[in-house]
Short mmCIF file of C-alpha atoms in Angstrom, two decimals:
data_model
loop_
_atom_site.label_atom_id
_atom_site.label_comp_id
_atom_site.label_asym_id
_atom_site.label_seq_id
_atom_site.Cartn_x
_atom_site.Cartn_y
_atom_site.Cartn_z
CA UNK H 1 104.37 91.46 81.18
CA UNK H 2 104.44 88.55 82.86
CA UNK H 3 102.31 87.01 86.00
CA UNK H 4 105.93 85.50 87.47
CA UNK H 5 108.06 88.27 88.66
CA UNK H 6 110.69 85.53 90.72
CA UNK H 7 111.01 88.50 93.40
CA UNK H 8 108.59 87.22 95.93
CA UNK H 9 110.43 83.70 96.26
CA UNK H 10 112.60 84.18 99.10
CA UNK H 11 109.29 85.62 101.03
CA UNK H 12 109.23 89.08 100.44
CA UNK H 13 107.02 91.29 98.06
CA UNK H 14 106.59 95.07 97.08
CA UNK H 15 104.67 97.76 98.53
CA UNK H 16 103.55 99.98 96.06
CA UNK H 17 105.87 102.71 95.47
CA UNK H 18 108.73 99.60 95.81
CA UNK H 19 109.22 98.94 99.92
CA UNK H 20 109.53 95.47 100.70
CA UNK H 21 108.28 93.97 103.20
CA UNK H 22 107.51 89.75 104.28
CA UNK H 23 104.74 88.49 103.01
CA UNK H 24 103.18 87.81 106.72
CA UNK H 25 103.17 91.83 107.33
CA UNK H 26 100.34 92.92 108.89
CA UNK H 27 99.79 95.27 105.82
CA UNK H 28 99.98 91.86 103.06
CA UNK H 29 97.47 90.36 105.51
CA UNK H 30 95.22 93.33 105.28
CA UNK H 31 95.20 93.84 101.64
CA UNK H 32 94.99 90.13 101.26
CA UNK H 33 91.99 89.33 102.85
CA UNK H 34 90.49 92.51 101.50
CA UNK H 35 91.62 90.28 98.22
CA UNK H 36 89.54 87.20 99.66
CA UNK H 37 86.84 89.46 100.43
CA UNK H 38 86.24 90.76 97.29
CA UNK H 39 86.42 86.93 95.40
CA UNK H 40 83.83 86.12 98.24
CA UNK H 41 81.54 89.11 96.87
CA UNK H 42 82.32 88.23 93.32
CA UNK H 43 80.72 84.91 94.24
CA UNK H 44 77.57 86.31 95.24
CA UNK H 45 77.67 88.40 92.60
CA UNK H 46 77.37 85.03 90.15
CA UNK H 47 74.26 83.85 92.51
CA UNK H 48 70.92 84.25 91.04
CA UNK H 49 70.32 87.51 92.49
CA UNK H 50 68.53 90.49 91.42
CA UNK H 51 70.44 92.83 88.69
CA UNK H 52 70.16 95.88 91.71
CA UNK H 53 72.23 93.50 94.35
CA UNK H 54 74.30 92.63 91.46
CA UNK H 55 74.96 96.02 90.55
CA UNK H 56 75.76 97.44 93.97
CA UNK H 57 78.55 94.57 94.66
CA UNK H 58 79.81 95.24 91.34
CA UNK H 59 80.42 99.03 92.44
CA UNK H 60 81.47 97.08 95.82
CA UNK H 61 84.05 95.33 94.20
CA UNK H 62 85.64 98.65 92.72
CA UNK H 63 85.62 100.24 95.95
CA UNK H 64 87.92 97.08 97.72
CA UNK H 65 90.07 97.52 94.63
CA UNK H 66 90.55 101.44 95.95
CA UNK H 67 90.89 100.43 99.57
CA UNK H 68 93.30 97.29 98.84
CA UNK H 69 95.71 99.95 96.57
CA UNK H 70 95.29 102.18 99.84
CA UNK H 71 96.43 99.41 102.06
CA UNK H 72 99.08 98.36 99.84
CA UNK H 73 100.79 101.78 99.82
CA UNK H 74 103.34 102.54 102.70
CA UNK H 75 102.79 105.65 104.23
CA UNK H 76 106.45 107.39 103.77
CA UNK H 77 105.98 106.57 99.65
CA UNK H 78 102.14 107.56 99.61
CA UNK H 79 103.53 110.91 98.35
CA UNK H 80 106.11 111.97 95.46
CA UNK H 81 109.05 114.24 96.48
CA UNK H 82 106.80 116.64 94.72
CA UNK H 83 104.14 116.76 97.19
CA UNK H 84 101.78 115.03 94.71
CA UNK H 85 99.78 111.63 95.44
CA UNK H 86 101.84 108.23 94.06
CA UNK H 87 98.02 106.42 94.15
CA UNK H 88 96.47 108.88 91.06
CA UNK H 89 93.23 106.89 92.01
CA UNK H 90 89.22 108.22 94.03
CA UNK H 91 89.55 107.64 97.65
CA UNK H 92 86.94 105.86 99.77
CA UNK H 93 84.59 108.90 100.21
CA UNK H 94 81.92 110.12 102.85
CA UNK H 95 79.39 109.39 99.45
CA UNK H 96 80.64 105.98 99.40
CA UNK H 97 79.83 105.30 103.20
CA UNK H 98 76.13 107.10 102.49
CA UNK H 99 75.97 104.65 99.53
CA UNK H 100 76.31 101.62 101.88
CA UNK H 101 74.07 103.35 104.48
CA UNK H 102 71.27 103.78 101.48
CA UNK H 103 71.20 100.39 100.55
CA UNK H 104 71.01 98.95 104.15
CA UNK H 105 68.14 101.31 105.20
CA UNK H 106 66.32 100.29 101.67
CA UNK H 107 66.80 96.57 102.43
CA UNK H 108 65.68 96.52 106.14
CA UNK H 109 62.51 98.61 105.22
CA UNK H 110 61.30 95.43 103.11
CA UNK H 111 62.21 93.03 105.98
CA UNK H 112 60.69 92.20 109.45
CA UNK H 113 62.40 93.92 112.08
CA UNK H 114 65.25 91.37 114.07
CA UNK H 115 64.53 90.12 117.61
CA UNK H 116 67.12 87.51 117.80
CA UNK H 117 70.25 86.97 116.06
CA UNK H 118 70.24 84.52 113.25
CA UNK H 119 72.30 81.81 112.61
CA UNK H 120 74.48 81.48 108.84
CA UNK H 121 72.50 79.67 106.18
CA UNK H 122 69.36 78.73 104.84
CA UNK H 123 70.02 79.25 101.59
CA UNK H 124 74.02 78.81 99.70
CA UNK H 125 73.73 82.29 98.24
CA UNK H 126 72.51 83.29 101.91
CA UNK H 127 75.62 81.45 103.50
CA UNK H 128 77.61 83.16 100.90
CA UNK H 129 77.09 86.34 102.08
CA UNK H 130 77.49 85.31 105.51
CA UNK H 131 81.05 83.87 104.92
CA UNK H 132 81.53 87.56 103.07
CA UNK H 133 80.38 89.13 106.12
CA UNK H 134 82.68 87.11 108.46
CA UNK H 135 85.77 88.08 105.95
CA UNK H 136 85.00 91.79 106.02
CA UNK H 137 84.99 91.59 110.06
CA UNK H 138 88.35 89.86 109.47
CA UNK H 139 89.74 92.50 106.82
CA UNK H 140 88.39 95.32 109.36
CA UNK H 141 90.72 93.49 112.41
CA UNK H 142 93.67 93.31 110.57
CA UNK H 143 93.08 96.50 109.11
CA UNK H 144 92.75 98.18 112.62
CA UNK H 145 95.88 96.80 113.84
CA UNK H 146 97.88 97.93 110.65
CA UNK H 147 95.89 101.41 111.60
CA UNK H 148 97.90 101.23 114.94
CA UNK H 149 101.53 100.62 113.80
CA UNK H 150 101.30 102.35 110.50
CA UNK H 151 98.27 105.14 110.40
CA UNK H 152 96.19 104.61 107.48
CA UNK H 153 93.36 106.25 105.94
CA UNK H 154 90.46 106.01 108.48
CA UNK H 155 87.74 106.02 105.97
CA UNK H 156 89.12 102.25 104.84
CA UNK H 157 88.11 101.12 108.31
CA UNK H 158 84.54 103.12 108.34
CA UNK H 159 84.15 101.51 104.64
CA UNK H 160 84.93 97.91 106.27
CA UNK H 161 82.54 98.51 109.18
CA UNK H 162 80.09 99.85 107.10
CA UNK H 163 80.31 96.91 104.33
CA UNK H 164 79.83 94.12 106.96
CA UNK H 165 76.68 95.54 108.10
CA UNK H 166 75.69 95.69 104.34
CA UNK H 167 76.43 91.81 104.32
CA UNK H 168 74.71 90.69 107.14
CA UNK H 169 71.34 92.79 105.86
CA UNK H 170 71.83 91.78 102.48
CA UNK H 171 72.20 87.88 103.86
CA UNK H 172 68.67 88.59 105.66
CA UNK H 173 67.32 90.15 102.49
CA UNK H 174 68.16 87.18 100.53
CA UNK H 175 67.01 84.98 102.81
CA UNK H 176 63.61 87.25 102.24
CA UNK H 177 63.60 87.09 98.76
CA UNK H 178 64.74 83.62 98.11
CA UNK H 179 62.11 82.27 100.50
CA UNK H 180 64.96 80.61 102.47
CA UNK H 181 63.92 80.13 106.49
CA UNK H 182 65.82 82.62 108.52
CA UNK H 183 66.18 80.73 111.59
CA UNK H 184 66.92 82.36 115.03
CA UNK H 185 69.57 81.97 117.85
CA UNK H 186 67.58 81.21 120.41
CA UNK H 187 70.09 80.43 123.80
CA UNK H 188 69.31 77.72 125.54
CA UNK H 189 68.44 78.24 129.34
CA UNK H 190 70.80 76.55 132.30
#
């Protein structure tokens, strides 16, 4: 098989289950950045992190594969004439949101509680998972606006909420663990 298909060069692609549609459709741009998203984890992911952060973004990863096959689906071919499925794939589950949920409630018991918001960086692996987060809130826009034109399944949109929080407390438990100063928005009076 090869990577160059020719089909896409007058600015269309395929849907699974073969629809075409532009490449600017909202739906590309979803699944797209959910694409970006995940290269932005997969960078984190080759940070010197701990092998239990590692191993959750790795299961991460696999879940944005799920959710960017979901998104890439059109809903009048997401089933056969049959009445069976086309994707033959796990759907984002309720387990998958606890998962998240878990991990965020594990992290912020090993960190000082938040009184101020705190601004990206400190640390590159830190500012990583900031520019992650900021993706994720991008993937979850787009994705909520393909949600109103085209209904899609509504636990890819929990799963994006859900994910962004995980990057934010994962940024701050980072910053924790890599001894990087978390510094605080602090607005300035007028």
């Amino acid at each position: 098989m090869k990577v160059y298909t020719k089909t896409g060069d007058k600015g269309t692609t395929a849907l699974f289950g073969g629809t075409r549609v532009p490449k600017h459709h909202i739906r590309i741009e979803s699944y797209g950045t959910v694409d970006e998203l995940n290269s932005h984890i997969g960078l984190i992911r080759d940070q010197d992190i701990s092998s239990i952060h590692k191993n959750c973004l790795i299961i991460i990863q696999n879940k944005l594969f799920t959710l960017g096959a979901i998104l890439a689906t059109a809903p009048e071919k997401a089933v056969l004439k049959s009445g069976k499925e086309r994707l033959n794939i796990q759907k984002i589950s309720e387990e998958d949101l606890a998962t998240l949920e878990q991990q965020i409630d594990l992290m912020e018991t090993e960190l000082p509680p938040m009184t101020h918001f705190v601004l990206p960086g400190g640390h590159p692996t830190v500012s990583y998972c900031h520019i992650a987060r900021c993706v994720c809130r991008r993937a979850e826009r787009l994705a909520t606006q393909l949600h109103e034109n085209e209904p899609t399944d509504e636990m890819v949109l929990k799963y994006l909420n859900r994910l962004s929080d995980y990057l934010f407390v994962l940024a701050r438990k980072l910053s924790h663990e890599l001894k990087a100063e978390e510094v605080q928005w602090i607005p300035e009076k007028i």
